[in-house]
Coordinates of N, CA, C and O in Angstrom, one line a residue:
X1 N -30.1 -52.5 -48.8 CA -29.1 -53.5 -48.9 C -28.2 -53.5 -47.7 O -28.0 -52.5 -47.0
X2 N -27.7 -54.7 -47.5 CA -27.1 -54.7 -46.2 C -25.4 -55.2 -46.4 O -25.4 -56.1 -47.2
X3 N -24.4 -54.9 -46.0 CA -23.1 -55.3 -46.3 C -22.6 -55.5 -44.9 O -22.9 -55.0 -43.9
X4 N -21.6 -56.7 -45.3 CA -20.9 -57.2 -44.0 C -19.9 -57.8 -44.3 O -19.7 -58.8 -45.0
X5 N -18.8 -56.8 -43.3 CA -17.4 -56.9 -43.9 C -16.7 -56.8 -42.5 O -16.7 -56.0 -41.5
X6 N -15.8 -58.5 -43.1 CA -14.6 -59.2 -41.9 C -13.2 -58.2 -41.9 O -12.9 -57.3 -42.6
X7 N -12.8 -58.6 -41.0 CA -11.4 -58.3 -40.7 C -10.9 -59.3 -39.9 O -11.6 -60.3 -39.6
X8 N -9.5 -59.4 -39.5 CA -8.5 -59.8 -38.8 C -8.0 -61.8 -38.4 O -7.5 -62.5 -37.5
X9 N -8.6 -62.0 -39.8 CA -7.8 -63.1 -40.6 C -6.2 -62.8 -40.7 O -5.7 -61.7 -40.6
X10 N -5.5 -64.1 -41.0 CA -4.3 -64.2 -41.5 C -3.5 -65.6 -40.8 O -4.0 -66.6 -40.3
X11 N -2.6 -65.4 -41.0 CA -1.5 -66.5 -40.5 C -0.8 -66.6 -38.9 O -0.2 -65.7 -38.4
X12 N -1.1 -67.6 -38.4 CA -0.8 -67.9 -36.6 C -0.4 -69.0 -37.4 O -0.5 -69.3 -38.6
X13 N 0.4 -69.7 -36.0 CA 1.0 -70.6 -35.9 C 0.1 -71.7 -34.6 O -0.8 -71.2 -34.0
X14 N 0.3 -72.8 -34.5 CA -0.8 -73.6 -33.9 C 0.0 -72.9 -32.0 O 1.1 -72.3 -31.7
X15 N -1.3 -73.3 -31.3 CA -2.0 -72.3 -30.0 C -1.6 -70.9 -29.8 O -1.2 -70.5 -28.7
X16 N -1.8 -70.2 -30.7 CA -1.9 -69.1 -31.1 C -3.6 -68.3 -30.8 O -4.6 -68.8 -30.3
X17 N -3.4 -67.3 -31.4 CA -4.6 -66.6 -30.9 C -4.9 -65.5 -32.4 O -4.0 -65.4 -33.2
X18 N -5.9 -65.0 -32.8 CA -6.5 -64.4 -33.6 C -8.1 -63.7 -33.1 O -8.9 -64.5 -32.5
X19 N -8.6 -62.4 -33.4 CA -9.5 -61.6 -33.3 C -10.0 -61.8 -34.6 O -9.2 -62.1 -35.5
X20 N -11.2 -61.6 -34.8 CA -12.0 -61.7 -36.3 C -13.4 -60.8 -36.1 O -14.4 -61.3 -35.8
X21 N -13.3 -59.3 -36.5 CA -14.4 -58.4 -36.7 C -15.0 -58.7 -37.9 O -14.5 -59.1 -38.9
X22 N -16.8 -58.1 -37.6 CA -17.7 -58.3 -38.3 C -18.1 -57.3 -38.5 O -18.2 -56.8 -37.4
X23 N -18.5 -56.5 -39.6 CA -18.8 -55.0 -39.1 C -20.1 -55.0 -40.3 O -19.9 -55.3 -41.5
X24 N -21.7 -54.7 -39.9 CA -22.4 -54.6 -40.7 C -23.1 -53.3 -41.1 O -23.4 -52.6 -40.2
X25 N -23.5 -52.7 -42.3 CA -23.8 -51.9 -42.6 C -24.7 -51.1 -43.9 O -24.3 -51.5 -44.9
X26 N -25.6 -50.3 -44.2 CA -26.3 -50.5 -45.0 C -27.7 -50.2 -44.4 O -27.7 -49.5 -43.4
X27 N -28.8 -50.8 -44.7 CA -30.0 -50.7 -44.5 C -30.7 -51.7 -43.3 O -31.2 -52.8 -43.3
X28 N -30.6 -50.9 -42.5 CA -30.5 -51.8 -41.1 C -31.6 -51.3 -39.8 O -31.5 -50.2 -39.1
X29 N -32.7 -52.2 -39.7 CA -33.8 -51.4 -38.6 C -33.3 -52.4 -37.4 O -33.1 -52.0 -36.3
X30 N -33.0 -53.6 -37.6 CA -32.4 -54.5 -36.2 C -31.8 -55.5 -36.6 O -32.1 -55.8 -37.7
X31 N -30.7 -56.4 -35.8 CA -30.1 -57.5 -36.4 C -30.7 -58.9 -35.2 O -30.8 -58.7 -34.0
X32 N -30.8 -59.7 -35.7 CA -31.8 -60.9 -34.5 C -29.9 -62.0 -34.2 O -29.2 -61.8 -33.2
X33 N -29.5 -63.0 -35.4 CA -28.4 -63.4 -34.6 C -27.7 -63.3 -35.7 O -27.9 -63.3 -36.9
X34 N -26.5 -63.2 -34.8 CA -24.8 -63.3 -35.7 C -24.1 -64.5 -35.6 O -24.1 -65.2 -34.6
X35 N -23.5 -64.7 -36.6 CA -22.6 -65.6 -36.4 C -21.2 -65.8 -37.1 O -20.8 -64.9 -37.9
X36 N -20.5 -66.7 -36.9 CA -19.5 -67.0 -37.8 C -19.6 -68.4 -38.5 O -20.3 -69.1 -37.7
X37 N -19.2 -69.0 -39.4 CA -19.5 -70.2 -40.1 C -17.6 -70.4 -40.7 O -16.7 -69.5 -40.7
X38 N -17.4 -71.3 -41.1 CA -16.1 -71.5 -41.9 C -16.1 -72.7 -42.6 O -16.9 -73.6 -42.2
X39 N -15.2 -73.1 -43.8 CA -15.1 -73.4 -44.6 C -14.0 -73.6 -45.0 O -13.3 -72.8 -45.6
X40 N -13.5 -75.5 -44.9 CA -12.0 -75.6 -45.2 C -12.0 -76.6 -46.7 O -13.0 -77.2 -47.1
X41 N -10.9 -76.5 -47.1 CA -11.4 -76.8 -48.9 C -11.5 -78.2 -48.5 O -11.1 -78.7 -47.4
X42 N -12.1 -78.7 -49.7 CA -13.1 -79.7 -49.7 C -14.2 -79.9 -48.5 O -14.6 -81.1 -48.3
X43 N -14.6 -79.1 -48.0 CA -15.5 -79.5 -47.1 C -16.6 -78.6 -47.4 O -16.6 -77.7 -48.3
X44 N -17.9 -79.0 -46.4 CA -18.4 -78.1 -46.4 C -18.8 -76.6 -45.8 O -17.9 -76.1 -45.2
X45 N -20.0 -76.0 -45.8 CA -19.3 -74.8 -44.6 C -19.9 -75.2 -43.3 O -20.7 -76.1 -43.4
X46 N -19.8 -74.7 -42.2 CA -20.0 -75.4 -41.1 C -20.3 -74.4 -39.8 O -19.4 -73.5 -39.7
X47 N -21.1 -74.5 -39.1 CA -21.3 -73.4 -37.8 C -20.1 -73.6 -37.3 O -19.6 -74.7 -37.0
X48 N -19.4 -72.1 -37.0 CA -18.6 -72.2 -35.7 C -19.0 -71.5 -34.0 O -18.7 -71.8 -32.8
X49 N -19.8 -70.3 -34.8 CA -20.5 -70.0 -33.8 C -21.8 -69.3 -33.9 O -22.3 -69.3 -35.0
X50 N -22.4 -68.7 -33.1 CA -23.7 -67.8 -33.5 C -24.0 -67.2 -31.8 O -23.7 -67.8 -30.8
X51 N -24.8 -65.8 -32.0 CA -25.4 -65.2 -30.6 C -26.2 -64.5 -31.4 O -26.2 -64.1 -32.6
X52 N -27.3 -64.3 -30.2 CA -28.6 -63.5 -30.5 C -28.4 -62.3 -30.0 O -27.7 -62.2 -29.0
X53 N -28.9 -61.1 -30.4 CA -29.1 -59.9 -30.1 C -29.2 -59.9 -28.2 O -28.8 -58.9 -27.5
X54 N -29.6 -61.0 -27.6 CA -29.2 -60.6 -26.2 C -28.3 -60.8 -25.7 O -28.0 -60.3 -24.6
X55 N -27.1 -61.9 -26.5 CA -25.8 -62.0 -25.8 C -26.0 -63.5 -26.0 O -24.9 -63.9 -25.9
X56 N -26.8 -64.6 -26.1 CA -26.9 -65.9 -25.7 C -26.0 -66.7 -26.7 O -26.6 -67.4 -27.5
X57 N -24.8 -66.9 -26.8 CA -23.9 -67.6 -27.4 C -24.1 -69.7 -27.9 O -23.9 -70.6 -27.0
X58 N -24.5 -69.9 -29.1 CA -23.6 -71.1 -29.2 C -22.9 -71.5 -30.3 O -22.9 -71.2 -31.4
X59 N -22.0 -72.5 -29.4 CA -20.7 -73.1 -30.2 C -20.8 -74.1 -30.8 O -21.9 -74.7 -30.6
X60 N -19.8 -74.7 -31.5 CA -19.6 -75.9 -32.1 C -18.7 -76.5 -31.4 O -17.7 -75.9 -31.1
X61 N -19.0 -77.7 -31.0 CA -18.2 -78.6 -30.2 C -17.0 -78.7 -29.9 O -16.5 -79.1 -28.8
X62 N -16.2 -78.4 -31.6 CA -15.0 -78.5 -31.8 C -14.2 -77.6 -31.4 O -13.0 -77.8 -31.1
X63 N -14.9 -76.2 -31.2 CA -14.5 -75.0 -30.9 C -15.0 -74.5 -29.5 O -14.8 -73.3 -29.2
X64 N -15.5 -75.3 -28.6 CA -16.2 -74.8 -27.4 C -14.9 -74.8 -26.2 O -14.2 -75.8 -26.1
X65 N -14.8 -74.0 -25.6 CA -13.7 -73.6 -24.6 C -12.5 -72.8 -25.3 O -11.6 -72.2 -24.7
X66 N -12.6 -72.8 -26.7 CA -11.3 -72.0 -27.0 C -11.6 -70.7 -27.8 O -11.1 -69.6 -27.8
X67 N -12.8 -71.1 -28.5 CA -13.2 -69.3 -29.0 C -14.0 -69.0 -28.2 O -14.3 -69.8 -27.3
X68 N -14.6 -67.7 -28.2 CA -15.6 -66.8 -27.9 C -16.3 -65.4 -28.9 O -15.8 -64.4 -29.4
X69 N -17.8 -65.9 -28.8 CA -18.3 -65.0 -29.3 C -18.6 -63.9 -28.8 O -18.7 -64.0 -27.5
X70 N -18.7 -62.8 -29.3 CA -19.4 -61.4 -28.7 C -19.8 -60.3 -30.0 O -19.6 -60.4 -31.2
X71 N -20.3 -59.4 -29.4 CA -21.1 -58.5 -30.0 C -21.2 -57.2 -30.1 O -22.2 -57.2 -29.4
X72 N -21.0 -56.0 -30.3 CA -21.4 -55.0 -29.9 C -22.2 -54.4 -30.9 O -21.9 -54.2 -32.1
X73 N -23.7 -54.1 -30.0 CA -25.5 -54.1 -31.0 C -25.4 -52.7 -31.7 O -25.9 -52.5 -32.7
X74 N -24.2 -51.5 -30.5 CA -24.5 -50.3 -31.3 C -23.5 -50.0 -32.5 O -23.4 -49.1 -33.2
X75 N -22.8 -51.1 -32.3 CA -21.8 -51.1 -33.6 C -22.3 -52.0 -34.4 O -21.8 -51.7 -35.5
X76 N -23.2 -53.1 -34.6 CA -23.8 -53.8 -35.5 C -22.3 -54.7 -35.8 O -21.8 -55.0 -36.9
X77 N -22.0 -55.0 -34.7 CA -20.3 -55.6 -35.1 C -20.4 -57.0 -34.0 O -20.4 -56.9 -32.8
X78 N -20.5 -58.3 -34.7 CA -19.9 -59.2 -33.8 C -17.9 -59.9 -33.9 O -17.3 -60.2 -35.0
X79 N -17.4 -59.9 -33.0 CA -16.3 -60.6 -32.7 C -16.5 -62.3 -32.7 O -17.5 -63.1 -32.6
X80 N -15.0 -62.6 -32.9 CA -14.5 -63.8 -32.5 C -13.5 -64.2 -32.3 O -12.7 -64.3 -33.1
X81 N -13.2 -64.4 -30.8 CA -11.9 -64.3 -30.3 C -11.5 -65.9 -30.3 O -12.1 -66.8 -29.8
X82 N -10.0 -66.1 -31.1 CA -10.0 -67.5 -31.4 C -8.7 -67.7 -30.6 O -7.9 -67.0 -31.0
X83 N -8.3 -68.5 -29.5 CA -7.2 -69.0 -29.0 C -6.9 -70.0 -28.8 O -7.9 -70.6 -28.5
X84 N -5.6 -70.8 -28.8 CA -5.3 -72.5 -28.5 C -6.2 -72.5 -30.4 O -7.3 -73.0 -30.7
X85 N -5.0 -71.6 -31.2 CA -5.6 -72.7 -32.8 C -5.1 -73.4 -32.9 O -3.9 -73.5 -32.5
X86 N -5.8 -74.9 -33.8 CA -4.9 -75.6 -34.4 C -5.1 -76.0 -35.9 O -6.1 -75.6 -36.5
X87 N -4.5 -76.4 -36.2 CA -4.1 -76.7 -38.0 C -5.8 -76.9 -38.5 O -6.5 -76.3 -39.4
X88 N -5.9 -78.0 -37.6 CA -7.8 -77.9 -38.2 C -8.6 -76.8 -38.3 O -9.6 -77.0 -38.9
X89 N -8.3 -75.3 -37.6 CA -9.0 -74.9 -37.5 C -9.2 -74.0 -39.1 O -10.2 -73.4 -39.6
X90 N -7.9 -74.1 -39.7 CA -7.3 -73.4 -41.1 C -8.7 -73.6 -41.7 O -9.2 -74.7 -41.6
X91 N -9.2 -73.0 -42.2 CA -10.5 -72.3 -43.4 C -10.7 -70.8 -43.2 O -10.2 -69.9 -42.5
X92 N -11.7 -70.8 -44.2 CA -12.1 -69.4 -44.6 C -13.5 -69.1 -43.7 O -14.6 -69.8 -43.9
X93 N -13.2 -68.0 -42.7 CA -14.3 -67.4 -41.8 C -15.2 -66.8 -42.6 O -15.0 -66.1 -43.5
X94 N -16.5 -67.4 -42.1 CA -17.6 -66.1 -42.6 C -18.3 -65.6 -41.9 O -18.7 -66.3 -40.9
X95 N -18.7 -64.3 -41.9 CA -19.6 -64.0 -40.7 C -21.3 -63.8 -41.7 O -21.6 -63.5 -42.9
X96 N -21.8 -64.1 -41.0 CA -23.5 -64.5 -41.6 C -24.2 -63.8 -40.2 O -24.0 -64.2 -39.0
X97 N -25.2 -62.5 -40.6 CA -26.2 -62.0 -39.9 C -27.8 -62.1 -40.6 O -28.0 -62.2 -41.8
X98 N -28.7 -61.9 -39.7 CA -30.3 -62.1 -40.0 C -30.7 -60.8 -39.4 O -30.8 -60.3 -38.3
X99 N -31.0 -60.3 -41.3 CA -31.1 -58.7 -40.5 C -32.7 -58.3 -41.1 O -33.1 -58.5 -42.2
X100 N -33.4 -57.5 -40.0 CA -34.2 -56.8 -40.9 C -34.0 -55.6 -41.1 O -33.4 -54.8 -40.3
X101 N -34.4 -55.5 -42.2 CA -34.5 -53.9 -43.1 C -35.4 -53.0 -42.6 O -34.9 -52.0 -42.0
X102 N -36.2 -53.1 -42.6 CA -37.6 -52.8 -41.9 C -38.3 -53.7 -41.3 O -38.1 -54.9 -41.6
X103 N -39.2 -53.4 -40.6 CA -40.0 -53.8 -38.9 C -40.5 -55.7 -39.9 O -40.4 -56.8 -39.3
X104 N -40.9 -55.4 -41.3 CA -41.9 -56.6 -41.4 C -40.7 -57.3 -42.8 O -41.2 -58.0 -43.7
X105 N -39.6 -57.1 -42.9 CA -38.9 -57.8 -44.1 C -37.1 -57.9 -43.2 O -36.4 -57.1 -42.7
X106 N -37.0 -59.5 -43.5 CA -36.0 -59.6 -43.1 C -35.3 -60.7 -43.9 O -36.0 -61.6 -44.5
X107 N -33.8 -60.7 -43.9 CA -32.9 -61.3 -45.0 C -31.4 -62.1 -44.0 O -31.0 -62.0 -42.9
X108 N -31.1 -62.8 -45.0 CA -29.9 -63.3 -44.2 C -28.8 -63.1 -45.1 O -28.9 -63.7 -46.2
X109 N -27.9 -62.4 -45.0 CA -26.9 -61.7 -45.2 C -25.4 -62.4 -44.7 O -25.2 -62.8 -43.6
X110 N -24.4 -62.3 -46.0 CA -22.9 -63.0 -45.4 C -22.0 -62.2 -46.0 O -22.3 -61.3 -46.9
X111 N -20.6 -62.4 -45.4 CA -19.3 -61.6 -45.4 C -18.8 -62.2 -46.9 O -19.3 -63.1 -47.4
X112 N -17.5 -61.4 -47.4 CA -17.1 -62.0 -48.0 C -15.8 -63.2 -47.8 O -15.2 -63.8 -48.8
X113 N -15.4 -63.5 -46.3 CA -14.8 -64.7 -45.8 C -13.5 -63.7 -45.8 O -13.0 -62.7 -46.4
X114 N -13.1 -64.7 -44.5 CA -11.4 -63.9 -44.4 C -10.7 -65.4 -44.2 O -11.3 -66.4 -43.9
X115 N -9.4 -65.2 -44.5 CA -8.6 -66.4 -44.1 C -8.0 -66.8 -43.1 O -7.0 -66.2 -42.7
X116 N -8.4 -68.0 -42.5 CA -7.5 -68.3 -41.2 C -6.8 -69.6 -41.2 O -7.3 -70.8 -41.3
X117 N -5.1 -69.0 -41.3 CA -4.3 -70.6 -41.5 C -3.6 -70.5 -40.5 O -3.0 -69.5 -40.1
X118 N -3.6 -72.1 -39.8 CA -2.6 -72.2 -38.5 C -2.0 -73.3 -39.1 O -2.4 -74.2 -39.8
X119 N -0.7 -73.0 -38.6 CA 0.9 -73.2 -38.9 C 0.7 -74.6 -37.8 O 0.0 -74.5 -36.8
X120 N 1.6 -76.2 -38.1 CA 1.7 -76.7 -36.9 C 3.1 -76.4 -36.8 O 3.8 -76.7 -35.8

């Protein structure tokens, strides 16, 4: 089994800035891509970002020049560095990885969501 657990949600004020760790763990032979997805009420959930195990990042349009993704492979941990937020960006973060267990079985695996509300 594989577990993946957020951190560093909470409350900013609009162009503000927030970090958001992913930390995975459990039964783990390699992870292929990470990402973050979010989720504001009534809506649906939505890509915000994703990278592959080599670093190759993409964004959502909405979010392109103001977050950034990253990764660190021997921590099984991706980042999301969020700056210039705004009110829209308020939902609930998820981080979602594609991991295999072993060499020939693999699963797609999510966080339990952290909260990010910006203030205007």
């Amino acid at each position: 089994q594989v577990q993946l657990v957020e951190s560093g949600g909470g409350l900013v004020q609009a162009g503000g800035s927030l970090r958001l760790s992913c930390a995975a763990s459990g039964s783990i032979f390699s992870i292929n891509v990470m990402g973050w997805y979010r989720q504001a009420p009534g809506n649906q959930r939505e890509l915000v970002a994703t990278i592959t195990s080599g670093g190759s990042p993409i964004y959502a349009g909405s979010v392109k020049g103001r977050f950034t993704i990253s990764r660190d492979n021997a921590k099984n941990t991706v980042y999301l560095q969020m700056n210039s937020l705004k009110p829209e960006d308020t939902a609930v973060y998820y981080c979602n990885a594609n991991v295999r267990s072993t060499p020939l079985r693999r699963g797609d695996y999510w966080g339990q969501g952290t909260q990010v509300t910006v203030s205007s």
